mmCIF file of C-alpha atoms in Angstrom:
data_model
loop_
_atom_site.group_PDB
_atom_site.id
_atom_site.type_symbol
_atom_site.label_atom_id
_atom_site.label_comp_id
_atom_site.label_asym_id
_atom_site.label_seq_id
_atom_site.Cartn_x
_atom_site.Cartn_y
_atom_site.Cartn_z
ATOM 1 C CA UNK A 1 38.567 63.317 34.515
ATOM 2 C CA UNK A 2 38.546 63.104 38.051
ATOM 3 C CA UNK A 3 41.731 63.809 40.386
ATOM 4 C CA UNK A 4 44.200 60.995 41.526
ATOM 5 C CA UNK A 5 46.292 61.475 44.625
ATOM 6 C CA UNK A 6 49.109 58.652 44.217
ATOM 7 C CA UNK A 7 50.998 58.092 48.130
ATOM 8 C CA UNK A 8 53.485 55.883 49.760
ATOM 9 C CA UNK A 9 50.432 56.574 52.683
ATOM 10 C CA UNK A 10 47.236 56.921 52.530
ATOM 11 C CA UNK A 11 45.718 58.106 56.477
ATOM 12 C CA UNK A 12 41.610 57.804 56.448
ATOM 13 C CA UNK A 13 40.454 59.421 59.276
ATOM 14 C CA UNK A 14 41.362 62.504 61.313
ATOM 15 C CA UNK A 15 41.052 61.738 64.918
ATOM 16 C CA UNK A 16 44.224 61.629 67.809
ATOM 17 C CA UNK A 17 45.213 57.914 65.661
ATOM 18 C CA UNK A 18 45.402 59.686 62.623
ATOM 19 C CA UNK A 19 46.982 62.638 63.166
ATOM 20 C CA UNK A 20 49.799 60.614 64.918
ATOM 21 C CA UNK A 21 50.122 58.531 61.984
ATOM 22 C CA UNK A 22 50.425 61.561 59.840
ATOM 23 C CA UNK A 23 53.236 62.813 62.139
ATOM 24 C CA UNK A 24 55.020 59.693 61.887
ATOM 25 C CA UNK A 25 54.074 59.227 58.494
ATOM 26 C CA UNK A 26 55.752 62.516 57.305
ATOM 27 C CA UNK A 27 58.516 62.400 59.559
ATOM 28 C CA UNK A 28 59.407 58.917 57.559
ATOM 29 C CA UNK A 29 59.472 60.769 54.253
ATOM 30 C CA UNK A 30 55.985 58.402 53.342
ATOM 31 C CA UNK A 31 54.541 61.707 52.242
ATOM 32 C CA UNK A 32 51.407 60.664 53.509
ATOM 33 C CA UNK A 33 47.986 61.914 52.540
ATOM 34 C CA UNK A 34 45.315 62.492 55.287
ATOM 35 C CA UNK A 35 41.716 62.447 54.119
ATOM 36 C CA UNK A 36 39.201 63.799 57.167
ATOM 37 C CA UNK A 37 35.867 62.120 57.096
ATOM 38 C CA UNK A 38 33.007 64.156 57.934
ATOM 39 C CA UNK A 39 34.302 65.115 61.412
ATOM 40 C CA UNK A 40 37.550 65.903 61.338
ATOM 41 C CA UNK A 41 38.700 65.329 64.845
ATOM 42 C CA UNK A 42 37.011 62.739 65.328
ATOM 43 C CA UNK A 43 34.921 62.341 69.246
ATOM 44 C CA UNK A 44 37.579 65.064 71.088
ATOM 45 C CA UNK A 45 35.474 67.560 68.824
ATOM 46 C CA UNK A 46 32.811 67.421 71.005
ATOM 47 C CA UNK A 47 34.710 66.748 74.433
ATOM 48 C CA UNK A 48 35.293 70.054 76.433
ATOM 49 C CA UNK A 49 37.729 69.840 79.233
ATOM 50 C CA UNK A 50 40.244 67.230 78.526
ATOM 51 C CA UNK A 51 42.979 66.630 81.823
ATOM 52 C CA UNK A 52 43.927 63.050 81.043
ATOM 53 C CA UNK A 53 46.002 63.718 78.091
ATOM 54 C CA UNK A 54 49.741 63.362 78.962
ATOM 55 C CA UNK A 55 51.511 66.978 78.664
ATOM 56 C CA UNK A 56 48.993 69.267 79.802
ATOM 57 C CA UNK A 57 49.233 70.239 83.433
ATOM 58 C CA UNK A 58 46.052 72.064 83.238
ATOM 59 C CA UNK A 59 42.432 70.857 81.622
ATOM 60 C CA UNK A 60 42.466 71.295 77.612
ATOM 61 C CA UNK A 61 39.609 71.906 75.083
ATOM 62 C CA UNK A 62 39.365 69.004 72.969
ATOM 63 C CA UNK A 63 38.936 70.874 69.755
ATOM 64 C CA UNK A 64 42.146 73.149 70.307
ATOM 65 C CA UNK A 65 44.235 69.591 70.827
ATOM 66 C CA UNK A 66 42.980 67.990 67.472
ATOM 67 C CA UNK A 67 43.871 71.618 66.048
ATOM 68 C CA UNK A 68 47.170 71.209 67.491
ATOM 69 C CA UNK A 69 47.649 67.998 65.942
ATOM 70 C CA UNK A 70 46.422 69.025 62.975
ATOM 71 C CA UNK A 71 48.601 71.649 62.567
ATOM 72 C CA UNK A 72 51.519 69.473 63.875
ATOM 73 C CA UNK A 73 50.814 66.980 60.780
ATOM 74 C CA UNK A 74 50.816 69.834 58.717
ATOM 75 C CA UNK A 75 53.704 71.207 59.397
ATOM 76 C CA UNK A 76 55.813 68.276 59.173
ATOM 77 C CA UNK A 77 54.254 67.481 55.830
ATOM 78 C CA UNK A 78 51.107 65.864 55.461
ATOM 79 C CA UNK A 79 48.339 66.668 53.006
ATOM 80 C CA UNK A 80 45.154 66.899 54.359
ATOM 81 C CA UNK A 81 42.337 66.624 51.666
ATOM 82 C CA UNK A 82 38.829 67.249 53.187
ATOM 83 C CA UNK A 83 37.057 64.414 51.521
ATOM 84 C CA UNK A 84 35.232 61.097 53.012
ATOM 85 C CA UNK A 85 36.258 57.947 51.169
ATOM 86 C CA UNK A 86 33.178 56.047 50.098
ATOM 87 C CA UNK A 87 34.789 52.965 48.509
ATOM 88 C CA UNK A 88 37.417 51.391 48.792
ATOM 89 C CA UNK A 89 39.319 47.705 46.923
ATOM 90 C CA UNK A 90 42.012 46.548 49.290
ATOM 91 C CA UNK A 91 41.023 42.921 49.726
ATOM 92 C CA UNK A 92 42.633 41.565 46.468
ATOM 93 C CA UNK A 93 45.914 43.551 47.604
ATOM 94 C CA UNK A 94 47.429 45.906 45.504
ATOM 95 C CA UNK A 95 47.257 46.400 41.739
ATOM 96 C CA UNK A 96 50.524 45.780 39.183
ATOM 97 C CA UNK A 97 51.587 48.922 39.622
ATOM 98 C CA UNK A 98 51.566 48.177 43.993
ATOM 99 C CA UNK A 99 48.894 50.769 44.698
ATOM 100 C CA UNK A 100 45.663 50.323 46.526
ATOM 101 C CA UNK A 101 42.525 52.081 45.030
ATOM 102 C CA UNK A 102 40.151 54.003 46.953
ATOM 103 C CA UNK A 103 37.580 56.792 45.815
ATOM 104 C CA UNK A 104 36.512 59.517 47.569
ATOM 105 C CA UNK A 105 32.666 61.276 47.803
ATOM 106 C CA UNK A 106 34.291 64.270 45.705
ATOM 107 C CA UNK A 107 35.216 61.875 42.913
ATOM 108 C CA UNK A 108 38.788 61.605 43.665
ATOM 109 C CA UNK A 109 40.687 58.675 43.244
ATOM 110 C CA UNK A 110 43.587 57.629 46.115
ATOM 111 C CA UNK A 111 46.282 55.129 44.363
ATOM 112 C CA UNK A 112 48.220 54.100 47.945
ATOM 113 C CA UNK A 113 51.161 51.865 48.557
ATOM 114 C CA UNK A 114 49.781 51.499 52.039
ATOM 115 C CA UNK A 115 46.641 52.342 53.907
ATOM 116 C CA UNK A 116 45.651 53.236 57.612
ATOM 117 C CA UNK A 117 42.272 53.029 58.693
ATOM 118 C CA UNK A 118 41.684 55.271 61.540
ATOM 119 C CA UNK A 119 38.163 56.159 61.200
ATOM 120 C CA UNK A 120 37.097 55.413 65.284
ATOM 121 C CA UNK A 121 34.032 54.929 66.710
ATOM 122 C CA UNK A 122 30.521 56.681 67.133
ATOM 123 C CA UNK A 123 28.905 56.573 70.826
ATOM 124 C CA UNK A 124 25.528 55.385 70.517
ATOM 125 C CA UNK A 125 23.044 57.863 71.719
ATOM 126 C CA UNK A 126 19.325 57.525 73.161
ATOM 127 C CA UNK A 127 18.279 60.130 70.412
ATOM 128 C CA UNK A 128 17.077 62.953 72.606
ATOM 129 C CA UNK A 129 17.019 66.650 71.767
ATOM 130 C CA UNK A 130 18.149 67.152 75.786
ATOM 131 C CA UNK A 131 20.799 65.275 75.393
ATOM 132 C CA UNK A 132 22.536 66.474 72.255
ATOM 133 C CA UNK A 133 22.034 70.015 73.910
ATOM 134 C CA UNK A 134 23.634 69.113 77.438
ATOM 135 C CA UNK A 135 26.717 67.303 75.781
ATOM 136 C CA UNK A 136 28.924 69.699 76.887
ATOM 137 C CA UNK A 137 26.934 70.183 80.014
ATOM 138 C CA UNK A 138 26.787 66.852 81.735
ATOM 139 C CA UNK A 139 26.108 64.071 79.152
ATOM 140 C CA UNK A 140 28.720 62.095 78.197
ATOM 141 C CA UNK A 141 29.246 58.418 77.022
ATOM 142 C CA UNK A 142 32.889 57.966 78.653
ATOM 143 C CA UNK A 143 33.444 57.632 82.112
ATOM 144 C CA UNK A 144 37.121 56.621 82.289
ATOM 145 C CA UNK A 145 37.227 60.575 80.158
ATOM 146 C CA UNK A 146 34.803 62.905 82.161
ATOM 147 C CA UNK A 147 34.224 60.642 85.974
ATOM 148 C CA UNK A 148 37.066 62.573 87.400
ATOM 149 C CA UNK A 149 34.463 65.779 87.374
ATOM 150 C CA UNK A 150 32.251 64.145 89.211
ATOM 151 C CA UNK A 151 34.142 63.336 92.194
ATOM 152 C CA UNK A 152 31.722 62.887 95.203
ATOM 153 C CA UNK A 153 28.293 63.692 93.195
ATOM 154 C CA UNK A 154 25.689 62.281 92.187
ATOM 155 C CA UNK A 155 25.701 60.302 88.504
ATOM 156 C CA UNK A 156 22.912 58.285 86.077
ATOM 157 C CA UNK A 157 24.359 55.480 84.147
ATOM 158 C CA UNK A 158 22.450 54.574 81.237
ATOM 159 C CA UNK A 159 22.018 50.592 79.908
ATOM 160 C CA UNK A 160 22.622 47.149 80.832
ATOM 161 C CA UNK A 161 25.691 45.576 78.805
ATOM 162 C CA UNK A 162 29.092 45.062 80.304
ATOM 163 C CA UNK A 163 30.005 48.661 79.515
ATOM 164 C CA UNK A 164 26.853 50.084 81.438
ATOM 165 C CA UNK A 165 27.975 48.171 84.429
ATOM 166 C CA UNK A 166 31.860 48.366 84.014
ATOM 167 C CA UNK A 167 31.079 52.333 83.389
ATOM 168 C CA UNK A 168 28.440 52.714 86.718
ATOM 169 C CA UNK A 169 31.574 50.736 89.170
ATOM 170 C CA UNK A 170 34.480 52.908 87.495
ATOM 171 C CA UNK A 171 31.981 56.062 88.714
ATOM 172 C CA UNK A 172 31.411 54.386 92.067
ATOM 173 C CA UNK A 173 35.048 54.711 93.043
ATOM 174 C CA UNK A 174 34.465 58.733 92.304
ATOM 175 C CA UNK A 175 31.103 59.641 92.988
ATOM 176 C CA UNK A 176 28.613 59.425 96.176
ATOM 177 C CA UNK A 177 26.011 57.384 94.374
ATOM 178 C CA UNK A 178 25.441 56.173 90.710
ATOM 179 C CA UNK A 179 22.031 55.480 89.256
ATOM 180 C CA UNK A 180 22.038 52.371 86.774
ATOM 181 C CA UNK A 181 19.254 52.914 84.726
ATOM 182 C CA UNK A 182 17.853 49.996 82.440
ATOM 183 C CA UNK A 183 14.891 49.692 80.034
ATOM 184 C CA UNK A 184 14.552 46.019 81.018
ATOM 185 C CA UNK A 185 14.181 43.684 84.519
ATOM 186 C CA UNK A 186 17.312 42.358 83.983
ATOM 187 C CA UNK A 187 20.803 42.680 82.702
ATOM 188 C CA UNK A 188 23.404 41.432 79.878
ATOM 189 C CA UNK A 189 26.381 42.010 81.822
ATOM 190 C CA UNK A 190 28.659 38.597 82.657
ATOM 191 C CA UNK A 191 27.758 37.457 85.749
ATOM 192 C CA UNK A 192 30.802 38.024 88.177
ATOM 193 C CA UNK A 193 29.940 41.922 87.067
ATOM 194 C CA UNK A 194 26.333 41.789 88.290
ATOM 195 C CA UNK A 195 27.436 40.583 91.037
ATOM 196 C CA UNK A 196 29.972 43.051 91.683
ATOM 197 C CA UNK A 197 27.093 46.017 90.651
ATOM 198 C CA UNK A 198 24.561 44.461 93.231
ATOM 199 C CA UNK A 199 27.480 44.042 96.192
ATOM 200 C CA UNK A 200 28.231 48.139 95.602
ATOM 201 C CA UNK A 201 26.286 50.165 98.233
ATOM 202 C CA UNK A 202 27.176 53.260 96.036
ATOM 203 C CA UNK A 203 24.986 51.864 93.587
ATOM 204 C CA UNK A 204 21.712 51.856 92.947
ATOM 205 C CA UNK A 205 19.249 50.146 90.141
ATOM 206 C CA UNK A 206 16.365 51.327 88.403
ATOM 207 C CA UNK A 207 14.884 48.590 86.448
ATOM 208 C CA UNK A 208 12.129 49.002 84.041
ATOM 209 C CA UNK A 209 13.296 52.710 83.437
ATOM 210 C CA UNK A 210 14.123 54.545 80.244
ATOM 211 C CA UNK A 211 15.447 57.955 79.935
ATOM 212 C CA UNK A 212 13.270 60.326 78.252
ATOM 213 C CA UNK A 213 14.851 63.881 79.006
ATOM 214 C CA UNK A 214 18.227 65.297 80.396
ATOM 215 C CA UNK A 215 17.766 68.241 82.697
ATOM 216 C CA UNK A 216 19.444 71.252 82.672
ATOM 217 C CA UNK A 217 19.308 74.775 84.225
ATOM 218 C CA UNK A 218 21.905 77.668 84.840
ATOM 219 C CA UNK A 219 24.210 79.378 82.484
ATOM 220 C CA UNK A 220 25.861 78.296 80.641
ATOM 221 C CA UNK A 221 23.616 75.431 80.969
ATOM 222 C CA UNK A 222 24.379 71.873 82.856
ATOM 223 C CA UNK A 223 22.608 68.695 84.094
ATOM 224 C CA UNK A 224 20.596 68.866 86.779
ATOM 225 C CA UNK A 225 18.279 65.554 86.955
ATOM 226 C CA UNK A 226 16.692 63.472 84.661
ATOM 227 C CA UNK A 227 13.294 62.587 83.749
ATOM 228 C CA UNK A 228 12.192 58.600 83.536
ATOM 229 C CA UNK A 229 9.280 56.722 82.491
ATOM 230 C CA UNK A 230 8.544 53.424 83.561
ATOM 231 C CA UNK A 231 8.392 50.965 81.283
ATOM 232 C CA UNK A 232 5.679 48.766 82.652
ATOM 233 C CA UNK A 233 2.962 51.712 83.622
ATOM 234 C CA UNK A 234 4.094 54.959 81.474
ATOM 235 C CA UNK A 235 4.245 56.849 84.859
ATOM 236 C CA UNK A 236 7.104 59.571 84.988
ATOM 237 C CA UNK A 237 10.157 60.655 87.460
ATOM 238 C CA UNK A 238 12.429 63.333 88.351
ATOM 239 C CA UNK A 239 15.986 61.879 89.153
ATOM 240 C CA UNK A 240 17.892 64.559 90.954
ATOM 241 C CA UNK A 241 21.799 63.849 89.105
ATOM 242 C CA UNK A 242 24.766 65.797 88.126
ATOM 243 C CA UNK A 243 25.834 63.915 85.326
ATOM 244 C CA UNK A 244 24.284 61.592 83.046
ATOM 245 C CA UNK A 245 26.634 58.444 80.964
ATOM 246 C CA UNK A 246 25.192 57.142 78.155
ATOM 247 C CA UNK A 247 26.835 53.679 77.938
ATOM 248 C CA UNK A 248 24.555 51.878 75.321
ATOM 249 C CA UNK A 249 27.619 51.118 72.933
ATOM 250 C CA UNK A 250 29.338 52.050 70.262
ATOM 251 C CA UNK A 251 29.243 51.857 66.338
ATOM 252 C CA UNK A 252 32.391 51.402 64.630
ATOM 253 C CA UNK A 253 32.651 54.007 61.052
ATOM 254 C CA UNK A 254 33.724 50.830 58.977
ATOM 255 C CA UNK A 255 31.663 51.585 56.495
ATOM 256 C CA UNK A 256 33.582 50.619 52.653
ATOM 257 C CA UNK A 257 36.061 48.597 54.830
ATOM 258 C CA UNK A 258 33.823 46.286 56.416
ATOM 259 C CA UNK A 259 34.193 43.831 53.421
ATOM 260 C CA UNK A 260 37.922 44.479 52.519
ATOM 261 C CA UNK A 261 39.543 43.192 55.471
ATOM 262 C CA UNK A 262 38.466 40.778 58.556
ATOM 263 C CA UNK A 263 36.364 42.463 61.338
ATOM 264 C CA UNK A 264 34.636 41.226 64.463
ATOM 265 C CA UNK A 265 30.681 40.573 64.032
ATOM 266 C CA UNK A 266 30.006 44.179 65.544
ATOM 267 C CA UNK A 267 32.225 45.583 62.822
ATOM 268 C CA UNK A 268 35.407 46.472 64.648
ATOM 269 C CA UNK A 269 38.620 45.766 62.489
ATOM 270 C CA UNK A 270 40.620 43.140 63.438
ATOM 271 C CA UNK A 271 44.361 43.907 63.902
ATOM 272 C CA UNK A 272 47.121 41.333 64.923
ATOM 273 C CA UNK A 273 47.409 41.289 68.715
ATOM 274 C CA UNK A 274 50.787 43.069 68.953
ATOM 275 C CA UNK A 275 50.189 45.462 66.513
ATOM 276 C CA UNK A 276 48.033 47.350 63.874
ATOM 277 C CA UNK A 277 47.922 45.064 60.797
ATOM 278 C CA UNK A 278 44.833 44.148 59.006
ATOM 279 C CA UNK A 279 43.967 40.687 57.271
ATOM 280 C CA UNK A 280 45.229 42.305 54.129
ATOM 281 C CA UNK A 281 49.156 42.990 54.342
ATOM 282 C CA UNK A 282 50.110 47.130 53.546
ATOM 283 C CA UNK A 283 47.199 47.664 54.844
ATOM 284 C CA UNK A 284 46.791 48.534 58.989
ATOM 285 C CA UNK A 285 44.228 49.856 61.060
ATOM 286 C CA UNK A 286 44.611 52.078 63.994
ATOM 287 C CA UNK A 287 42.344 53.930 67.288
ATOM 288 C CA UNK A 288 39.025 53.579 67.847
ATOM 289 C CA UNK A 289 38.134 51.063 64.340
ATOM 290 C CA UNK A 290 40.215 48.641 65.996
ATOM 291 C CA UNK A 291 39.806 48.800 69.831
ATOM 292 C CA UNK A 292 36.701 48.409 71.771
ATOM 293 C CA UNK A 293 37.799 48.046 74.818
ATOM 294 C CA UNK A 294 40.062 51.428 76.127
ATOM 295 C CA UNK A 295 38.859 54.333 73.555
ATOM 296 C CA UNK A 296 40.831 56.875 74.747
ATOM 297 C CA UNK A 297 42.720 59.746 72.568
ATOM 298 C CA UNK A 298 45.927 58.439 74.065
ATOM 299 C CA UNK A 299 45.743 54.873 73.145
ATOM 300 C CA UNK A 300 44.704 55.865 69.937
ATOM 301 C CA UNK A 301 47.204 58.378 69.177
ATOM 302 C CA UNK A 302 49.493 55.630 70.076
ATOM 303 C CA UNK A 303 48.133 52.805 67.556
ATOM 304 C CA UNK A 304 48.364 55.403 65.436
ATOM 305 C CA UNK A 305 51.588 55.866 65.963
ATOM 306 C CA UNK A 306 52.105 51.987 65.725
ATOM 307 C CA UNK A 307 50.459 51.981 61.965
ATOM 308 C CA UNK A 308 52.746 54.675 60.349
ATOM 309 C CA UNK A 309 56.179 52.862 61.645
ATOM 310 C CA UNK A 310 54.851 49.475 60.671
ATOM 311 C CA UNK A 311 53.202 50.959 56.908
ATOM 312 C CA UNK A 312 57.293 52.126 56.721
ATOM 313 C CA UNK A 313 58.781 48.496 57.666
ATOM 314 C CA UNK A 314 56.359 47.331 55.030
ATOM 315 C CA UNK A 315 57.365 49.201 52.331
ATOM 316 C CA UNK A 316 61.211 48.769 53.197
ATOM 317 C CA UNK A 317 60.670 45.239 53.086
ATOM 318 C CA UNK A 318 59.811 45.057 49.699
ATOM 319 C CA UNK A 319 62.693 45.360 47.144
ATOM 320 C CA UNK A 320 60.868 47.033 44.273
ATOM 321 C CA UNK A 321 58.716 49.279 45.920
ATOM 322 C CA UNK A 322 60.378 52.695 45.822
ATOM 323 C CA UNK A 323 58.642 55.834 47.440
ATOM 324 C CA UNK A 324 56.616 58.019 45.281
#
């Protein structure tokens, strides 16, 4: 017989949105139950020096904070349960009994009251062995998180969407000169943020380019340049940079939610605009699933924190739900 975890909470995902929910969770007495995913901590887990998180006068490790948190849900009550939920039944609401049903890959079964979906984002990669191996050297696809280390050098943005070109001006109000590379002879960006791109002396365009190796030198070791072909003749290029910003998207980790409550056509969940609930009420989602516009650990940690005091005003508001 497999194991069955019944909760007034059930928290999927174990980034900065749901840690806070745990936190908030337990402090409410939801007893809430935290399953990680396959990376607990979600993106800070590969994010070195963190200084934009409110607290922390000096630059942070991303892994030590989501230890931090994890230890802070923890200790305030949460049960974490290493496990990645593979299916889920939410749309039809909950069953007689008021629970919602979810399995996990382990075989266990989840029987929740209410559910918070905080499984974020992935940054989409170019796929490079480079690149995975400068990620803590240089690459990064966040500028709003890691620009402020670049202040007055030299930077490569990489794609052609609105986030390539909002990401390559953020960097031109920090660096000397920012390198838009795209694959293509034109862009996908609105228009008034072309325009804004071309009017930016900072900035310069490489059209027809694609990115076929980060490089890196020193100890430990960090970007350098970048190599680029050209699209149109296959002939190669050394780009002297000292960062590189992959900004080619993102895919939300939907995955057995995608069909159980109303997202967006890229797969983002859709929340109500003041606040975290889903299409299906007791159930809310929170972070990174839910907003693809700011992505950072702060404004998830606070949707988080937005999910586990509305999943309490749900259950108070109904009469015959008692806490288990």
């Amino acid at each position: 017989m497999p194991e069955i975890h019944h909760t007034d909470l059930l928290i999927v995902g174990a980034g900065p949105a749901g840690y806070t929910a745990a936190i908030y969770g337990a402090r409410a007495s939801l007893n809430p139950v935290l399953v990680t995913g396959l990376q607990p901590g979600g993106q800070l887990t590969i994010t070195t020096d963190v200084e934009n998180y409110p607290g922390f006068a000096s630059p942070i490790q991303g892994p030590w904070l989501m230890d931090q948190m994890r230890e802070q849900a923890e200790k305030v009550g949460t049960r974490l349960i290493y496990d990645l939920i593979t299916e889920a039944s939410l749309k039809n609401g909950p069953d007689k009994e008021g629970y919602f049903s979810l399995k996990g890959d382990s075989g266990t079964e989840y029987k929740a009251k209410t559910v918070i979906i905080a499984t974020g984002a992935q940054a989409k990669w170019l796929g490079l062995e480079s690149e995975k191996r400068l990620q803590a050297g240089g690459v990064s696809a966040c500028a709003t998180c890691d620009g402020f280390f670049y202040r007055g050098k030299t930077v490569a943005v990489v794609g052609g969407g609105n986030t390539a070109v909002e990401e390559a001006l953020y960097l031109a109000n920090l660096a000397n000169k920012v390198h838009l590379i795209h694959r293509k002879d034109n862009l996908k960006a609105e228009r008034i943020l072309q325009k804004r791109l071309m009017d930016n002396p900072k900035i310069v365009i490489h059209w027809n380019r694609e990115v076929i190796e980060a490089i890196g030198s020193g100890s430990p070791e960090v970007v350098t340049g970048v190599r680029l072909k050209d699209t149109d003749t296959g002939n190669t290029e050394i780009l002297d940079v000292d960062g590189l910003f992959i900004a080619i998207g993102h895919t939300p980790n939907t995955g057995p939610f995608l069909h159980e409550v109303k997202c967006d056509k890229e797969g983002y969940i859709i929340t109500e605009p003041d606040g975290t609930a889903t299409s299906v009420p007791g159930v809310f989602a929170a972070g990174d699933i839910q907003d693809r516009i700011f992505r950072q650990a702060v404004t998830a940690a606070g949707t988080g924190c937005m999910a586990a005091l509305e999943a309490e005003r749900y259950l108070s508001h109904i009469p015959a739900m008692t806490k288990t």
